[in-house]
Short mmCIF file of N, CA and C in Angstrom, two decimals:
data_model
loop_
_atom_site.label_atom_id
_atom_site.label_comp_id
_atom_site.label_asym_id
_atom_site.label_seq_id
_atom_site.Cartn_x
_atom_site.Cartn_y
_atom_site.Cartn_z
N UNK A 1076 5.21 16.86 36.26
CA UNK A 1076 6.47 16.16 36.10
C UNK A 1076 6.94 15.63 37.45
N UNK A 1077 6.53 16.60 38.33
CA UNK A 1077 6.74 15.87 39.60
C UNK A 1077 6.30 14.25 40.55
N UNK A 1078 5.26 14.52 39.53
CA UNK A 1078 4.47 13.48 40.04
C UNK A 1078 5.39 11.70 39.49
N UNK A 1079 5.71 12.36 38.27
CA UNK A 1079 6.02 11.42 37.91
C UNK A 1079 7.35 10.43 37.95
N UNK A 1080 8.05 11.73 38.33
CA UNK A 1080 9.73 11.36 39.56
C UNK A 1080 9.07 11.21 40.56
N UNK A 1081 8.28 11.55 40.90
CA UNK A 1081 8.29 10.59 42.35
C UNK A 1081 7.86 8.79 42.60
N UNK A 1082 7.04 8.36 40.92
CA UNK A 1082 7.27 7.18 41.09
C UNK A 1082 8.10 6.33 40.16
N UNK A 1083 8.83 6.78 39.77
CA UNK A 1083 10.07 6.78 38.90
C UNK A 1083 11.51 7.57 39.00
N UNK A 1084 12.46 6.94 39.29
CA UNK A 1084 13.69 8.00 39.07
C UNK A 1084 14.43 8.44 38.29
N UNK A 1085 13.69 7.72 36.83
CA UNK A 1085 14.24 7.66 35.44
C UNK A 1085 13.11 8.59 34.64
N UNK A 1086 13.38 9.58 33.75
CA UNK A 1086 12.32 9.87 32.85
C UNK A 1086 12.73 9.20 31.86
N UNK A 1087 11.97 8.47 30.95
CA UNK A 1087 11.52 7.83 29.88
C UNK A 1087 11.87 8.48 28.85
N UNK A 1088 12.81 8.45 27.54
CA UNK A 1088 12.77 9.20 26.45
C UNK A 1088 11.54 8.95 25.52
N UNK A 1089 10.96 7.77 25.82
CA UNK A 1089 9.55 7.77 24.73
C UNK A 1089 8.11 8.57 25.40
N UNK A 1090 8.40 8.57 26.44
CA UNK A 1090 7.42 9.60 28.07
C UNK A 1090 7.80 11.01 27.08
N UNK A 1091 9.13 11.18 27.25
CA UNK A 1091 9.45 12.85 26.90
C UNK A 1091 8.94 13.33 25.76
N UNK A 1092 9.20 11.71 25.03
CA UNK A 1092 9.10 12.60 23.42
C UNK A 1092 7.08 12.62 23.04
N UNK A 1093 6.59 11.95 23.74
CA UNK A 1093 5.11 11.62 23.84
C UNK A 1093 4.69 13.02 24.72
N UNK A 1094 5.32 13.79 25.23
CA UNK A 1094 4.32 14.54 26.21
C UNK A 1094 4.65 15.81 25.55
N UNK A 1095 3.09 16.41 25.68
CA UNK A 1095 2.84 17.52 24.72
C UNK A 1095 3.08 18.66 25.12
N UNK A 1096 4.46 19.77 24.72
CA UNK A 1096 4.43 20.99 24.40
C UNK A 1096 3.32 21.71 24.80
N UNK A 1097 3.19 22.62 25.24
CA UNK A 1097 2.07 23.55 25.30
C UNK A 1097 2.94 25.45 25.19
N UNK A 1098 2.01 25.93 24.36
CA UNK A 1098 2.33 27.99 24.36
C UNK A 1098 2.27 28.15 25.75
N UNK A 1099 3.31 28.71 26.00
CA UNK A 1099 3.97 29.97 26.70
C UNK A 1099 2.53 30.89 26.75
N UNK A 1100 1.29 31.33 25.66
CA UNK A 1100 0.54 31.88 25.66
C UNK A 1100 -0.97 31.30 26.33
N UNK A 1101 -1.07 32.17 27.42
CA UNK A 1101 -2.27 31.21 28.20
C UNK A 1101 -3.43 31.64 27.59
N UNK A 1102 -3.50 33.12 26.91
CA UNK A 1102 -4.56 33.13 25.93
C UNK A 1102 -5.13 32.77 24.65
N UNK A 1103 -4.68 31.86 24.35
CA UNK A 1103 -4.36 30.89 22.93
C UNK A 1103 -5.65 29.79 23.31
N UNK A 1104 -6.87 30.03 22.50
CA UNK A 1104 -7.91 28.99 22.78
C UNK A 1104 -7.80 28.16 21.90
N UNK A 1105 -6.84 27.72 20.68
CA UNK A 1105 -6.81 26.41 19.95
C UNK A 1105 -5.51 25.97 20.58
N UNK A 1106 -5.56 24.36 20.27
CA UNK A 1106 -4.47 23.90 20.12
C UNK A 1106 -4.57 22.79 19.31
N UNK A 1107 -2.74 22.65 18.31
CA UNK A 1107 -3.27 22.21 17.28
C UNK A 1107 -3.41 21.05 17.25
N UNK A 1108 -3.75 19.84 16.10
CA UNK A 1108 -3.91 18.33 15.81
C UNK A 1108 -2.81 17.97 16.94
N UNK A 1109 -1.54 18.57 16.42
CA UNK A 1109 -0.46 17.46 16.72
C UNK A 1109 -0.16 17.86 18.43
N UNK A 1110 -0.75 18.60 19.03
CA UNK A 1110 -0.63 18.69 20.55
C UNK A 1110 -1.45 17.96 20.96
N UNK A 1111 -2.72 17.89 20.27
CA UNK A 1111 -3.73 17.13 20.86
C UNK A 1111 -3.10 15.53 21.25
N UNK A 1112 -3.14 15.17 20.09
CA UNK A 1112 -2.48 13.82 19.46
C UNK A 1112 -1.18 13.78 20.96
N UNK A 1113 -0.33 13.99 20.89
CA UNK A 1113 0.66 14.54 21.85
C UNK A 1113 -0.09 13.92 22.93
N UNK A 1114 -0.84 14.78 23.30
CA UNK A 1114 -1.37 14.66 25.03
C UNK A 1114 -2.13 13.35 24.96
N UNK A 1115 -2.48 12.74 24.13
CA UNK A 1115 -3.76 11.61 24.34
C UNK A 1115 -2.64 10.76 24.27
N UNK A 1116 -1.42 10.52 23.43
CA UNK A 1116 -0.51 9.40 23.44
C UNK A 1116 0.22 9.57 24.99
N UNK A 1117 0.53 10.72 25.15
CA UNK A 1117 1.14 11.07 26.66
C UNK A 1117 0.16 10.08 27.46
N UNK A 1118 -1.01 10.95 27.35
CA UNK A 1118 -2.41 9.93 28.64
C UNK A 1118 -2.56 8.81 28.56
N UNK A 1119 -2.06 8.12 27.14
CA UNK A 1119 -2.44 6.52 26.99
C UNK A 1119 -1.28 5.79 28.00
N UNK A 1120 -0.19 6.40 27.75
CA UNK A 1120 0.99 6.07 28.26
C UNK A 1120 1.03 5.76 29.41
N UNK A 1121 0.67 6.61 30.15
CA UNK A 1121 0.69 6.69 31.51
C UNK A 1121 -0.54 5.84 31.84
N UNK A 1122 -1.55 6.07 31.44
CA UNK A 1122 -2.38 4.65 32.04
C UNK A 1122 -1.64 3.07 31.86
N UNK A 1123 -1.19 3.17 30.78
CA UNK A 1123 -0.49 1.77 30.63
C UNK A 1123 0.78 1.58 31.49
N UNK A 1124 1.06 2.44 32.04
CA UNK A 1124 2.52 2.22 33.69
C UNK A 1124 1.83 1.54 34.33
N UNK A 1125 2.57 0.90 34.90
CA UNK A 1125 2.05 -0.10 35.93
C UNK A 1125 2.58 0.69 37.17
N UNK A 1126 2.45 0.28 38.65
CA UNK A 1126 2.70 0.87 39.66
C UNK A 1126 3.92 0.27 40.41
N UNK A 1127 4.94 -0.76 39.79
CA UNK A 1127 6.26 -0.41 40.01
C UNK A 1127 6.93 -0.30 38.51
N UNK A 1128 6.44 0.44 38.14
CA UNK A 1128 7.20 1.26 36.82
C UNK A 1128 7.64 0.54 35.77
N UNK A 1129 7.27 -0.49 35.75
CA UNK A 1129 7.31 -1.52 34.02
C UNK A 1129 6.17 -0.99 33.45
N UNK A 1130 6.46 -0.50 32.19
CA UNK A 1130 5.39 -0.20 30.75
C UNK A 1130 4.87 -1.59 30.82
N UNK A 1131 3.72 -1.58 30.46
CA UNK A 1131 2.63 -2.66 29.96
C UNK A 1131 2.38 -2.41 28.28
N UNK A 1132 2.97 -1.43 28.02
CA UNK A 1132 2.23 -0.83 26.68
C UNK A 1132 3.44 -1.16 25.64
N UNK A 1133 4.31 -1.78 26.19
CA UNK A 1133 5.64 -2.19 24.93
C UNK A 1133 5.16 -3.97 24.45
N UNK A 1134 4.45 -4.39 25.16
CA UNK A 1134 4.05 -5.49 24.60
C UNK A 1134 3.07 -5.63 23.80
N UNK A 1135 1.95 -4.24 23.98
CA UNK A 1135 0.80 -4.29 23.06
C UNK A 1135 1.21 -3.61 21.74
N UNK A 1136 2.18 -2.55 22.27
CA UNK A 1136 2.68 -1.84 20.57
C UNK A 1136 3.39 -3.02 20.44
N UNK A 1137 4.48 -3.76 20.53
CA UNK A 1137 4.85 -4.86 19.68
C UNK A 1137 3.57 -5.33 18.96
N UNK A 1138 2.68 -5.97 19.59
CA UNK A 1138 2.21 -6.69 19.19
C UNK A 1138 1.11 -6.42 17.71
N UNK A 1139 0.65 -4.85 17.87
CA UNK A 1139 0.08 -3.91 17.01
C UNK A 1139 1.15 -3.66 15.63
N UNK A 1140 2.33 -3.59 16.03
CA UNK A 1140 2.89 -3.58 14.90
C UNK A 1140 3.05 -4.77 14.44
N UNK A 1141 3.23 -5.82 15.00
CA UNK A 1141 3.49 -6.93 14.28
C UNK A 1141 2.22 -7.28 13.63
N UNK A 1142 1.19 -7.04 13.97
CA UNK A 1142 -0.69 -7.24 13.30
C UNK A 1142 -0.30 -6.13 12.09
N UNK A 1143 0.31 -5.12 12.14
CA UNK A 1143 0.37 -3.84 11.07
C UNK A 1143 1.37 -4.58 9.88
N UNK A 1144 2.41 -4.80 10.70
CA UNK A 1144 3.87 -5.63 9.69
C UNK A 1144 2.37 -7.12 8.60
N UNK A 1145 2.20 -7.76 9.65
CA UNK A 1145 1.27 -8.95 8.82
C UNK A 1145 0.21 -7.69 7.86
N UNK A 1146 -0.32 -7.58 8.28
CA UNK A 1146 -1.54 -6.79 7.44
C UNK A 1146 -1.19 -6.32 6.34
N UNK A 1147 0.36 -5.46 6.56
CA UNK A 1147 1.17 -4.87 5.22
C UNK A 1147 1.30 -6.16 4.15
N UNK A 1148 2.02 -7.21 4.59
CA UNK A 1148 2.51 -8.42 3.92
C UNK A 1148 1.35 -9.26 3.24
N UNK A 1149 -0.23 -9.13 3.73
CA UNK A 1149 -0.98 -10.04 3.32
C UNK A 1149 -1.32 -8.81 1.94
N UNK A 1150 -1.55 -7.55 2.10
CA UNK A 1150 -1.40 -6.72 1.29
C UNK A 1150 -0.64 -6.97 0.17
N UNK A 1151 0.83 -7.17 0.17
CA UNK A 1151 1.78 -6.98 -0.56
C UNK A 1151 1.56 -8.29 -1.71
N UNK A 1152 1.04 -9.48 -0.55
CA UNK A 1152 1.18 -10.86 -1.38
C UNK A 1152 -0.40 -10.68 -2.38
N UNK A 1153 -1.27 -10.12 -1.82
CA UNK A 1153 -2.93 -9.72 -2.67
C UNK A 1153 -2.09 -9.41 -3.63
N UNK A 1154 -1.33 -8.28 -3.82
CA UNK A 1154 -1.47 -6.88 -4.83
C UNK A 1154 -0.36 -7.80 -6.04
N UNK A 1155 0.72 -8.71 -5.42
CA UNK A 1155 1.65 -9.79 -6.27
C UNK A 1155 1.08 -10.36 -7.23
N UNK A 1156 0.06 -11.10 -6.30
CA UNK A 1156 -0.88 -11.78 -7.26
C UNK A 1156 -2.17 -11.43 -8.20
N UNK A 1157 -2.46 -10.14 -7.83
CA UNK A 1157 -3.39 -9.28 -8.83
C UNK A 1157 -2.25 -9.16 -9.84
N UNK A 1158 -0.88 -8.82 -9.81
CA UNK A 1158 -0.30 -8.34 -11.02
C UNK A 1158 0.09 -9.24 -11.54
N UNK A 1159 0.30 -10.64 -11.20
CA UNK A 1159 0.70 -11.58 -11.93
C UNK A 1159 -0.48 -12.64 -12.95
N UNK A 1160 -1.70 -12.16 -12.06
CA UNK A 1160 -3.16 -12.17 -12.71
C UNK A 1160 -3.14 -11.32 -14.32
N UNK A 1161 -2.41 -10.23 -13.55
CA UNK A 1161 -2.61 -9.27 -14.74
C UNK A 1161 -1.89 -9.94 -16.19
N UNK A 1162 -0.73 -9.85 -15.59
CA UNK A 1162 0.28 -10.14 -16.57
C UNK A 1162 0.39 -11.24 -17.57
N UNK A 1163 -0.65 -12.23 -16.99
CA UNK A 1163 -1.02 -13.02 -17.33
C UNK A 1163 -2.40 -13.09 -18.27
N UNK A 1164 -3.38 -12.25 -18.19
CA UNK A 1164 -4.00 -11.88 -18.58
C UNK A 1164 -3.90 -10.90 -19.82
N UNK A 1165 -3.07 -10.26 -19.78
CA UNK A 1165 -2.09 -9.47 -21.22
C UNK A 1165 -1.38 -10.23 -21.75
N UNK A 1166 -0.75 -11.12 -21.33
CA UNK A 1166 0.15 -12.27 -22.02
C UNK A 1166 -1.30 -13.14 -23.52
N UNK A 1167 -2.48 -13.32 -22.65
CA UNK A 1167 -3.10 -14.08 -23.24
C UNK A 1167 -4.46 -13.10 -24.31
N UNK A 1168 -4.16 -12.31 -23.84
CA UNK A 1168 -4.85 -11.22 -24.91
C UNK A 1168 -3.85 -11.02 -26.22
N UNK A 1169 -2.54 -10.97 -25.41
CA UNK A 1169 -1.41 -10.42 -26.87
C UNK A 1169 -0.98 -11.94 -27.85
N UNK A 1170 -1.75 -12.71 -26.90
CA UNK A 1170 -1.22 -14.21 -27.92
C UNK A 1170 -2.59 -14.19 -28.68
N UNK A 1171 -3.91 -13.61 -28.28
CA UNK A 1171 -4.96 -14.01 -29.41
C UNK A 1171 -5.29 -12.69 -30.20
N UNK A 1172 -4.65 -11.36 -30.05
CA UNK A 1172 -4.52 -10.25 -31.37
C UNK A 1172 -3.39 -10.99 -32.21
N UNK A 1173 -2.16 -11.59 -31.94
CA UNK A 1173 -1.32 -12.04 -32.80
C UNK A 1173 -2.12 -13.08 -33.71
N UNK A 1174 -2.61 -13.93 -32.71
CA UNK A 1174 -3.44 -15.00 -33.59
C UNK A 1174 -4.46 -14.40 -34.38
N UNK A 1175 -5.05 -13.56 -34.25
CA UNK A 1175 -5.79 -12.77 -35.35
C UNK A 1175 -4.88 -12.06 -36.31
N UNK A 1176 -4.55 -11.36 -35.65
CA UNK A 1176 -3.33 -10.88 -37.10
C UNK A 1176 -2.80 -11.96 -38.01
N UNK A 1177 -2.31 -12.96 -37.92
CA UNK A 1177 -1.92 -13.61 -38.10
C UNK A 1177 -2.87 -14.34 -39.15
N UNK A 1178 -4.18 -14.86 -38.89
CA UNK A 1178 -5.19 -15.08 -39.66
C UNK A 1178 -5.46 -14.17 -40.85
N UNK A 1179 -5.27 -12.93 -40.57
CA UNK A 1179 -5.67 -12.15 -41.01
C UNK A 1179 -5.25 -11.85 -42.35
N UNK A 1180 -3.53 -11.84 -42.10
CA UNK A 1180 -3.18 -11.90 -43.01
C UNK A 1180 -3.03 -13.09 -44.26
N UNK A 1181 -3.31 -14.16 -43.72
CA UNK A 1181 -3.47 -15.50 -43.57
C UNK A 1181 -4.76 -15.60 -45.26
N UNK A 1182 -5.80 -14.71 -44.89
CA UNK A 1182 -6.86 -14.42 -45.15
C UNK A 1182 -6.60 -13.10 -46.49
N UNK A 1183 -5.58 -12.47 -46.36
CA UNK A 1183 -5.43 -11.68 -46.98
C UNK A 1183 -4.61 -12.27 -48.44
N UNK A 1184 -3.82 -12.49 -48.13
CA UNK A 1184 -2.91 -13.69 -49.12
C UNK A 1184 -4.02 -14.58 -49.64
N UNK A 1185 -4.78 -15.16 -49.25
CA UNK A 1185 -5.46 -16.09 -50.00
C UNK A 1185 -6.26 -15.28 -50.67
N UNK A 1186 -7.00 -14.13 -50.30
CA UNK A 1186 -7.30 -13.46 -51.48
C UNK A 1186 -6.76 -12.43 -52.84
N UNK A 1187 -5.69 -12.50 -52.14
CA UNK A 1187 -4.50 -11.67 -53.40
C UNK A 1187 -4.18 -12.80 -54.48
N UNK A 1188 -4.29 -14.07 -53.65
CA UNK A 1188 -4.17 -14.86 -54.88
C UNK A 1188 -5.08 -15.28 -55.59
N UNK A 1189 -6.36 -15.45 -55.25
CA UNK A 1189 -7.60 -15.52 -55.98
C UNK A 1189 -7.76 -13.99 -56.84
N UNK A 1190 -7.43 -13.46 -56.27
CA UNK A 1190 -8.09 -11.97 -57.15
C UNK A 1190 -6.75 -12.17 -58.82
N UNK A 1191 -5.41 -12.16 -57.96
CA UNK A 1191 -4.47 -12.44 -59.32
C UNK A 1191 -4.93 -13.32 -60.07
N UNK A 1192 -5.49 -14.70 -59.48
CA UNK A 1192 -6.17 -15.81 -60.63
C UNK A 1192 -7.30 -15.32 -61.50
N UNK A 1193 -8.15 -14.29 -61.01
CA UNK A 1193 -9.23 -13.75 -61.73
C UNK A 1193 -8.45 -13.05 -62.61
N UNK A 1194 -7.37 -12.29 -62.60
CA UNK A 1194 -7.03 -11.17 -63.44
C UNK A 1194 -6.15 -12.18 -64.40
N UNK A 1195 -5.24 -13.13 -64.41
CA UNK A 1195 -4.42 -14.09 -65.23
C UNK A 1195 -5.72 -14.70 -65.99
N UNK A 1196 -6.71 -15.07 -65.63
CA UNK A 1196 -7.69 -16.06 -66.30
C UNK A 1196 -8.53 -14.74 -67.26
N UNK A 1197 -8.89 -13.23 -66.45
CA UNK A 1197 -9.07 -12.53 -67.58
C UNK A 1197 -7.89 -11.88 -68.86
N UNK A 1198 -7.01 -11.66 -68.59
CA UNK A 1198 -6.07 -11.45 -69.30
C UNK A 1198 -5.98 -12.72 -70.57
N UNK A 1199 -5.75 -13.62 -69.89
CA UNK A 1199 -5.59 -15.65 -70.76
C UNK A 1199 -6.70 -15.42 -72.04
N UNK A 1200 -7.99 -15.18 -71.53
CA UNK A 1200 -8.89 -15.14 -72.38
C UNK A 1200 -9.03 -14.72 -73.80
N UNK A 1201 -8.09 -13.38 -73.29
CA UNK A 1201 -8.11 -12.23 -74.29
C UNK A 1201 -7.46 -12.53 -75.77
#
């Protein structure tokens, strides 16, 4: 920490919140994901200081999130148009079961009335 007031007179709250915790226990041979993680974002950090103390690394995370923000959005507009694919696609399935039903019964009636004409023409006979 010293090192790092000495080329800075400000500590950084994104420095603080990036630098990793470590146990009080010096006999502790794991440490976990999120310390790890911790110390490598800490180490990235600090390589990305420049040597009169402007971050270099707020222009590349902008810029990473804004590639993340697009990436989300080209996502969002895919997945729009798969469902409007869809919807569209059920729209035109449920218009040709109707149109079968529809026949169907279509088909059904014309034979209720042929079958009644068979039964009036046998009955007539009689």
């Amino acid at each position: 920490m010293d090192e790092f007031l000495g080329c800075s007179d400000k500590v950084r709250p994104r420095f603080v919140r990036e630098t990793a915790v470590r146990n009080a226990d010096v006999n502790a041979q794991e440490e976990s994901p999120s310390e790890v993680s911790e110390s490598a974002n800490a180490e990235n950090l600090n390589q990305h200081v420049s040597h009169d103390g402007l971050d270099e690394a707020a222009p590349t995370a902008m810029a990473a999130e804004s590639q993340q923000e697009s990436e989300i959005i080209k996502l969002l507009k895919a997945q729009q148009e798969a469902i409007t694919k869809s919807e569209e696609k059920d729209q035109k399935i449920m218009e040709a079961m109707l149109k079968f039903q529809e026949d169907s019964e279509q088909r059904h009636q014309e034979l209720l009335v042929s079958v009644l004409g068979k039964i009036v023409d046998i009955f007539a006979a009689k």
